[in-house]
mmCIF file of C-alpha atoms and ligand atoms in Angstrom:
data_model
loop_
_atom_site.group_PDB
_atom_site.id
_atom_site.type_symbol
_atom_site.label_atom_id
_atom_site.label_comp_id
_atom_site.label_asym_id
_atom_site.label_seq_id
_atom_site.Cartn_x
_atom_site.Cartn_y
_atom_site.Cartn_z
ATOM 1 C CA UNK A 21 118.695 69.764 103.637
ATOM 2 C CA UNK A 22 120.745 70.184 100.342
ATOM 3 C CA UNK A 23 121.046 73.582 99.102
ATOM 4 C CA UNK A 24 119.982 73.265 95.502
ATOM 5 C CA UNK A 25 120.979 76.608 94.242
ATOM 6 C CA UNK A 26 124.084 78.811 93.797
ATOM 7 C CA UNK A 27 122.256 81.888 95.029
ATOM 8 C CA UNK A 28 121.465 82.990 98.269
ATOM 9 C CA UNK A 29 118.643 85.051 100.094
ATOM 10 C CA UNK A 30 119.480 87.495 102.984
ATOM 11 C CA UNK A 31 116.591 88.549 105.039
ATOM 12 C CA UNK A 32 117.622 91.686 106.929
ATOM 13 C CA UNK A 33 116.134 93.774 109.422
ATOM 14 C CA UNK A 34 116.671 97.625 108.815
ATOM 15 C CA UNK A 35 115.674 98.761 112.312
ATOM 16 C CA UNK A 36 112.575 100.915 112.897
ATOM 17 C CA UNK A 37 113.497 104.350 111.259
ATOM 18 C CA UNK A 38 116.818 105.628 111.861
ATOM 19 C CA UNK A 39 119.336 104.444 109.008
ATOM 20 C CA UNK A 40 122.214 104.655 111.528
ATOM 21 C CA UNK A 41 120.548 101.593 113.216
ATOM 22 C CA UNK A 42 121.326 99.105 110.714
ATOM 23 C CA UNK A 43 123.896 96.539 111.562
ATOM 24 C CA UNK A 44 127.236 96.505 109.928
ATOM 25 C CA UNK A 45 126.296 93.043 108.536
ATOM 26 C CA UNK A 46 123.018 94.069 107.192
ATOM 27 C CA UNK A 47 124.658 97.124 105.348
ATOM 28 C CA UNK A 48 127.625 94.873 103.879
ATOM 29 C CA UNK A 49 124.619 92.418 102.710
ATOM 30 C CA UNK A 50 122.869 95.399 101.028
ATOM 31 C CA UNK A 51 126.003 96.824 99.506
ATOM 32 C CA UNK A 52 127.115 93.307 97.834
ATOM 33 C CA UNK A 53 123.382 92.156 96.694
ATOM 34 C CA UNK A 54 122.589 91.682 93.102
ATOM 35 C CA UNK A 55 118.907 92.376 93.746
ATOM 36 C CA UNK A 56 117.327 94.218 96.514
ATOM 37 C CA UNK A 57 113.519 92.928 97.231
ATOM 38 C CA UNK A 58 111.547 95.729 98.900
ATOM 39 C CA UNK A 59 108.014 94.343 100.133
ATOM 40 C CA UNK A 60 105.086 96.898 99.750
ATOM 41 C CA UNK A 61 101.478 96.645 101.083
ATOM 42 C CA UNK A 62 100.335 98.702 98.217
ATOM 43 C CA UNK A 63 101.888 98.523 94.708
ATOM 44 C CA UNK A 64 103.233 101.938 93.805
ATOM 45 C CA UNK A 65 103.805 103.037 97.458
ATOM 46 C CA UNK A 66 107.459 102.482 98.450
ATOM 47 C CA UNK A 67 108.044 100.655 101.706
ATOM 48 C CA UNK A 68 109.174 102.377 104.685
ATOM 49 C CA UNK A 69 112.151 99.732 104.885
ATOM 50 C CA UNK A 70 113.356 100.672 101.526
ATOM 51 C CA UNK A 71 113.391 104.416 102.629
ATOM 52 C CA UNK A 72 115.589 103.351 105.672
ATOM 53 C CA UNK A 73 117.985 101.466 103.705
ATOM 54 C CA UNK A 74 118.133 103.817 100.836
ATOM 55 C CA UNK A 75 121.523 105.372 101.927
ATOM 56 C CA UNK A 76 123.387 101.984 101.362
ATOM 57 C CA UNK A 77 121.762 101.027 98.265
ATOM 58 C CA UNK A 78 123.904 101.229 95.111
ATOM 59 C CA UNK A 79 121.753 102.870 92.453
ATOM 60 C CA UNK A 80 122.989 100.112 89.988
ATOM 61 C CA UNK A 81 121.635 97.538 92.037
ATOM 62 C CA UNK A 82 118.451 95.843 90.750
ATOM 63 C CA UNK A 83 115.357 96.772 92.847
ATOM 64 C CA UNK A 84 112.305 94.455 92.997
ATOM 65 C CA UNK A 85 109.133 95.701 94.565
ATOM 66 C CA UNK A 86 107.127 92.730 95.836
ATOM 67 C CA UNK A 87 103.521 93.003 96.578
ATOM 68 C CA UNK A 88 102.403 91.686 100.171
ATOM 69 C CA UNK A 89 98.860 92.989 100.641
ATOM 70 C CA UNK A 90 97.524 93.731 103.922
ATOM 71 C CA UNK A 91 94.928 90.960 104.501
ATOM 72 C CA UNK A 92 93.703 89.462 107.724
ATOM 73 C CA UNK A 93 95.609 86.325 108.555
ATOM 74 C CA UNK A 94 92.751 84.839 110.255
ATOM 75 C CA UNK A 95 90.213 85.548 107.656
ATOM 76 C CA UNK A 96 92.146 85.552 104.378
ATOM 77 C CA UNK A 97 94.908 82.925 104.817
ATOM 78 C CA UNK A 98 94.297 81.256 101.573
ATOM 79 C CA UNK A 99 94.732 84.311 99.676
ATOM 80 C CA UNK A 100 97.867 85.403 101.449
ATOM 81 C CA UNK A 101 99.353 81.837 101.146
ATOM 82 C CA UNK A 102 98.761 81.975 97.430
ATOM 83 C CA UNK A 103 100.700 85.381 97.416
ATOM 84 C CA UNK A 104 103.556 84.213 99.477
ATOM 85 C CA UNK A 105 103.797 81.171 97.209
ATOM 86 C CA UNK A 106 104.068 83.339 94.126
ATOM 87 C CA UNK A 107 106.573 85.731 95.837
ATOM 88 C CA UNK A 108 108.608 82.631 96.841
ATOM 89 C CA UNK A 109 108.652 81.447 93.287
ATOM 90 C CA UNK A 110 109.860 84.952 92.176
ATOM 91 C CA UNK A 111 112.759 84.855 94.695
ATOM 92 C CA UNK A 112 113.483 80.990 93.935
ATOM 93 C CA UNK A 113 113.937 82.137 90.306
ATOM 94 C CA UNK A 114 116.448 84.861 91.278
ATOM 95 C CA UNK A 115 118.421 82.252 93.390
ATOM 96 C CA UNK A 116 118.242 79.641 90.571
ATOM 97 C CA UNK A 117 119.883 82.298 88.352
ATOM 98 C CA UNK A 118 122.862 82.315 90.993
ATOM 99 C CA UNK A 119 121.879 85.808 92.227
ATOM 100 C CA UNK A 120 122.260 87.207 95.787
ATOM 101 C CA UNK A 121 118.983 88.762 96.779
ATOM 102 C CA UNK A 122 118.404 91.026 99.973
ATOM 103 C CA UNK A 123 114.742 91.115 101.348
ATOM 104 C CA UNK A 124 114.407 94.336 103.311
ATOM 105 C CA UNK A 125 112.266 94.146 106.801
ATOM 106 C CA UNK A 126 111.290 97.028 109.056
ATOM 107 C CA UNK A 127 112.590 96.356 112.465
ATOM 108 C CA UNK A 128 113.594 92.782 113.005
ATOM 109 C CA UNK A 129 112.800 89.978 110.482
ATOM 110 C CA UNK A 130 111.275 87.659 113.192
ATOM 111 C CA UNK A 131 108.943 90.054 114.710
ATOM 112 C CA UNK A 132 105.625 90.272 112.860
ATOM 113 C CA UNK A 133 107.087 90.263 109.621
ATOM 114 C CA UNK A 134 105.814 89.248 106.100
ATOM 115 C CA UNK A 135 109.501 87.842 105.281
ATOM 116 C CA UNK A 136 109.140 85.229 107.959
ATOM 117 C CA UNK A 137 106.448 83.398 105.766
ATOM 118 C CA UNK A 138 108.281 83.593 102.519
ATOM 119 C CA UNK A 139 111.390 82.453 104.491
ATOM 120 C CA UNK A 140 109.600 79.184 105.433
ATOM 121 C CA UNK A 141 108.589 78.525 101.869
ATOM 122 C CA UNK A 142 112.099 78.873 100.572
ATOM 123 C CA UNK A 143 113.685 76.869 103.423
ATOM 124 C CA UNK A 144 111.095 73.987 102.669
ATOM 125 C CA UNK A 145 112.294 74.061 99.023
ATOM 126 C CA UNK A 146 115.841 73.771 100.176
ATOM 127 C CA UNK A 147 116.891 77.340 99.204
ATOM 128 C CA UNK A 148 120.086 78.941 101.000
ATOM 129 C CA UNK A 149 118.655 81.692 103.542
ATOM 130 C CA UNK A 150 120.272 83.792 105.987
ATOM 131 C CA UNK A 151 118.599 86.073 108.199
ATOM 132 C CA UNK A 152 120.256 89.047 109.879
ATOM 133 C CA UNK A 153 118.710 90.491 112.924
ATOM 134 C CA UNK A 154 117.636 94.214 113.115
ATOM 135 C CA UNK A 155 116.643 96.432 115.991
ATOM 136 C CA UNK A 156 113.053 95.668 116.834
ATOM 137 C CA UNK A 157 110.925 98.874 117.336
ATOM 138 C CA UNK A 158 110.163 98.146 120.899
ATOM 139 C CA UNK A 159 113.741 97.631 121.732
ATOM 140 C CA UNK A 160 114.416 101.061 119.956
ATOM 141 C CA UNK A 161 111.711 102.586 122.006
ATOM 142 C CA UNK A 162 112.964 101.586 125.152
ATOM 143 C CA UNK A 163 116.560 102.814 124.426
ATOM 144 C CA UNK A 164 115.321 106.238 123.150
ATOM 145 C CA UNK A 165 113.130 106.764 126.323
ATOM 146 C CA UNK A 166 115.975 105.365 128.528
ATOM 147 C CA UNK A 167 113.406 102.991 130.088
ATOM 148 C CA UNK A 168 114.283 99.303 130.893
ATOM 149 C CA UNK A 169 111.840 96.750 129.103
ATOM 150 C CA UNK A 170 112.448 94.574 132.251
ATOM 151 C CA UNK A 171 114.481 94.290 135.257
ATOM 152 C CA UNK A 172 115.290 91.726 137.801
ATOM 153 C CA UNK A 173 112.492 89.033 138.095
ATOM 154 C CA UNK A 174 109.936 91.120 136.010
ATOM 155 C CA UNK A 175 108.357 89.412 132.820
ATOM 156 C CA UNK A 176 107.842 90.993 129.441
ATOM 157 C CA UNK A 177 104.693 90.260 127.360
ATOM 158 C CA UNK A 178 104.410 91.147 123.492
ATOM 159 C CA UNK A 179 100.991 91.465 122.017
ATOM 160 C CA UNK A 180 99.577 93.003 118.642
ATOM 161 C CA UNK A 181 96.250 94.873 118.847
ATOM 162 C CA UNK A 182 95.052 92.790 115.759
ATOM 163 C CA UNK A 183 94.692 89.821 118.158
ATOM 164 C CA UNK A 184 91.356 88.953 119.900
ATOM 165 C CA UNK A 185 90.369 91.043 122.686
ATOM 166 C CA UNK A 186 90.914 87.960 125.246
ATOM 167 C CA UNK A 187 94.137 87.195 124.010
ATOM 168 C CA UNK A 188 94.961 91.024 124.464
ATOM 169 C CA UNK A 189 93.647 91.100 128.091
ATOM 170 C CA UNK A 190 95.385 87.920 129.077
ATOM 171 C CA UNK A 191 98.792 89.379 128.093
ATOM 172 C CA UNK A 192 97.915 92.554 129.857
ATOM 173 C CA UNK A 193 97.207 90.742 133.071
ATOM 174 C CA UNK A 194 99.839 88.191 132.865
ATOM 175 C CA UNK A 195 103.002 90.610 132.713
ATOM 176 C CA UNK A 196 104.629 93.409 134.701
ATOM 177 C CA UNK A 197 105.881 94.988 131.516
ATOM 178 C CA UNK A 198 103.783 94.781 128.082
ATOM 179 C CA UNK A 199 104.689 95.876 124.670
ATOM 180 C CA UNK A 200 101.641 96.458 122.460
ATOM 181 C CA UNK A 201 102.319 96.656 118.705
ATOM 182 C CA UNK A 202 99.988 97.378 116.032
ATOM 183 C CA UNK A 203 98.251 99.716 118.173
ATOM 184 C CA UNK A 204 96.433 101.549 115.287
ATOM 185 C CA UNK A 205 94.175 98.397 114.657
ATOM 186 C CA UNK A 206 92.367 99.154 117.827
ATOM 187 C CA UNK A 207 93.778 102.049 119.818
ATOM 188 C CA UNK A 208 90.597 102.839 121.410
ATOM 189 C CA UNK A 209 90.309 99.330 122.815
ATOM 190 C CA UNK A 210 93.637 99.617 124.190
ATOM 191 C CA UNK A 211 92.670 102.974 125.845
ATOM 192 C CA UNK A 212 89.576 101.236 127.557
ATOM 193 C CA UNK A 213 91.697 98.273 128.698
ATOM 194 C CA UNK A 214 94.198 100.507 130.442
ATOM 195 C CA UNK A 215 91.464 102.537 132.012
ATOM 196 C CA UNK A 216 89.761 99.658 133.534
ATOM 197 C CA UNK A 217 93.173 98.515 134.969
ATOM 198 C CA UNK A 218 94.125 102.003 136.337
ATOM 199 C CA UNK A 219 97.205 102.061 133.960
ATOM 200 C CA UNK A 220 96.410 105.391 132.507
ATOM 201 C CA UNK A 221 99.835 106.744 133.998
ATOM 202 C CA UNK A 222 101.629 103.535 133.485
ATOM 203 C CA UNK A 223 102.035 103.663 129.677
ATOM 204 C CA UNK A 224 104.113 105.562 126.784
ATOM 205 C CA UNK A 225 103.346 105.373 123.139
ATOM 206 C CA UNK A 226 105.753 106.377 120.490
ATOM 207 C CA UNK A 227 104.755 106.909 116.812
ATOM 208 C CA UNK A 228 107.275 106.730 113.779
ATOM 209 C CA UNK A 229 110.381 106.401 116.033
ATOM 210 C CA UNK A 230 113.655 107.481 114.248
ATOM 211 C CA UNK A 231 111.699 109.348 111.623
ATOM 212 C CA UNK A 232 111.151 113.065 111.128
ATOM 213 C CA UNK A 233 107.372 112.816 112.253
ATOM 214 C CA UNK A 234 108.238 110.828 115.586
ATOM 215 C CA UNK A 235 105.838 111.409 118.461
ATOM 216 C CA UNK A 236 105.833 110.381 122.061
ATOM 217 C CA UNK A 237 102.889 110.705 124.272
ATOM 218 C CA UNK A 238 101.745 109.687 127.627
ATOM 219 C CA UNK A 239 98.341 111.238 127.248
ATOM 220 C CA UNK A 240 95.355 108.516 127.134
ATOM 221 C CA UNK A 241 93.483 110.933 124.928
ATOM 222 C CA UNK A 242 95.857 110.407 122.123
ATOM 223 C CA UNK A 243 94.950 106.534 122.027
ATOM 224 C CA UNK A 244 91.370 107.493 121.502
ATOM 225 C CA UNK A 245 92.046 109.682 118.604
ATOM 226 C CA UNK A 246 93.586 108.737 115.178
ATOM 227 C CA UNK A 247 96.867 106.745 115.635
ATOM 228 C CA UNK A 248 99.491 106.347 113.307
ATOM 229 C CA UNK A 249 100.189 102.813 111.792
ATOM 230 C CA UNK A 250 103.755 102.772 113.099
ATOM 231 C CA UNK A 251 102.842 103.141 116.866
ATOM 232 C CA UNK A 252 104.225 101.118 119.784
ATOM 233 C CA UNK A 253 102.889 101.432 123.364
ATOM 234 C CA UNK A 254 105.015 100.308 126.380
ATOM 235 C CA UNK A 255 103.220 99.623 129.763
ATOM 236 C CA UNK A 256 105.141 99.411 133.044
ATOM 237 C CA UNK A 257 102.953 98.412 135.949
ATOM 238 C CA UNK A 258 105.267 98.920 138.629
ATOM 239 C CA UNK A 259 106.557 102.286 137.628
ATOM 240 C CA UNK A 260 105.318 105.188 135.738
ATOM 241 C CA UNK A 261 106.560 104.747 132.053
HETATM 242 C C1 SAM B 27 104.319 94.621 110.781
HETATM 243 S S1 SAM B 27 104.760 95.182 112.570
HETATM 244 C C2 SAM B 27 106.545 95.166 112.076
HETATM 245 C C3 SAM B 27 107.441 94.907 113.325
HETATM 246 C C4 SAM B 27 108.930 94.977 113.107
HETATM 247 N N1 SAM B 27 109.303 93.776 112.315
HETATM 248 C C5 SAM B 27 109.694 95.176 114.476
HETATM 249 O O1 SAM B 27 110.680 94.347 114.733
HETATM 250 O O2 SAM B 27 109.520 96.224 115.008
HETATM 251 C C6 SAM B 27 104.439 96.759 112.480
HETATM 252 C C7 SAM B 27 104.424 97.320 113.877
HETATM 253 O O3 SAM B 27 105.627 97.520 114.494
HETATM 254 C C8 SAM B 27 105.752 98.673 115.137
HETATM 255 N N2 SAM B 27 106.729 99.812 114.705
HETATM 256 C C9 SAM B 27 107.546 99.470 113.376
HETATM 257 N N3 SAM B 27 108.296 100.501 113.216
HETATM 258 C C10 SAM B 27 107.811 101.266 114.121
HETATM 259 C C11 SAM B 27 108.415 102.672 114.380
HETATM 260 N N4 SAM B 27 109.180 103.284 113.559
HETATM 261 N N5 SAM B 27 107.764 103.366 115.460
HETATM 262 C C12 SAM B 27 106.972 102.838 116.364
HETATM 263 N N6 SAM B 27 106.516 101.594 115.947
HETATM 264 C C13 SAM B 27 107.042 100.805 115.053
HETATM 265 C C14 SAM B 27 104.278 99.298 115.463
HETATM 266 O O4 SAM B 27 103.681 98.616 116.451
HETATM 267 C C15 SAM B 27 103.857 98.653 113.892
HETATM 268 O O5 SAM B 27 102.577 98.658 113.954
#
């Protein structure tokens, strides 16, 4: 497809929390950008991705906070699509003006990220888009705890607790190692599923990895209480996690 514009959008992953986990490529893109786009779930509340990338952002660079409300993809897809379309229009205008824009994403841009929807809109319109990978939260978790995600012939499943219970159960039953994301959406449900499978001693949860309020727990009771939004669980059936 012809690239109709002079400008370019970089979608970059800033990693899960530690600003030292940005790639050199991501930092270079941030440093040379005309515009930094920071998505936020709630206008007025700065995004976590922006906080992580902050040390690399030139104070002179234009900052655009873009609204990505937290709506249910299955129940409110129309509203979300309208918002993504509006956001894509705004980015297209920047690119039509010949600007280089950087869209910040927590972790990796291709893992459960709003960037991926806007990216599709812009690619369909023939815009120049380059995505720069970041460290996903679950890879960071495994490295941080010196725990392999998979070894030898083992499989790895990834599931979000926003998915229907049957899908979560299917992933839990199909793999030896499982990464559970968006835990806070139904942490109690996950605790029950672990107990039912006698996996109480086979999981670890990290909240806010790479941040000042980071917490690591292997206590099932912590899943039954209030769980921070940025929480990921790794389940290892063959070993204690
Ligand atoms: C919308 S998804 C974003 C995923 C992100 N793109 C990635 O590559 O990790 C949000 C989920 O990612 C996980 N997550 C992201 N950052 C995290 C962090 N600093 N600590 C623990 N989990 C994190 C949590 O499971 C959280 O609910």
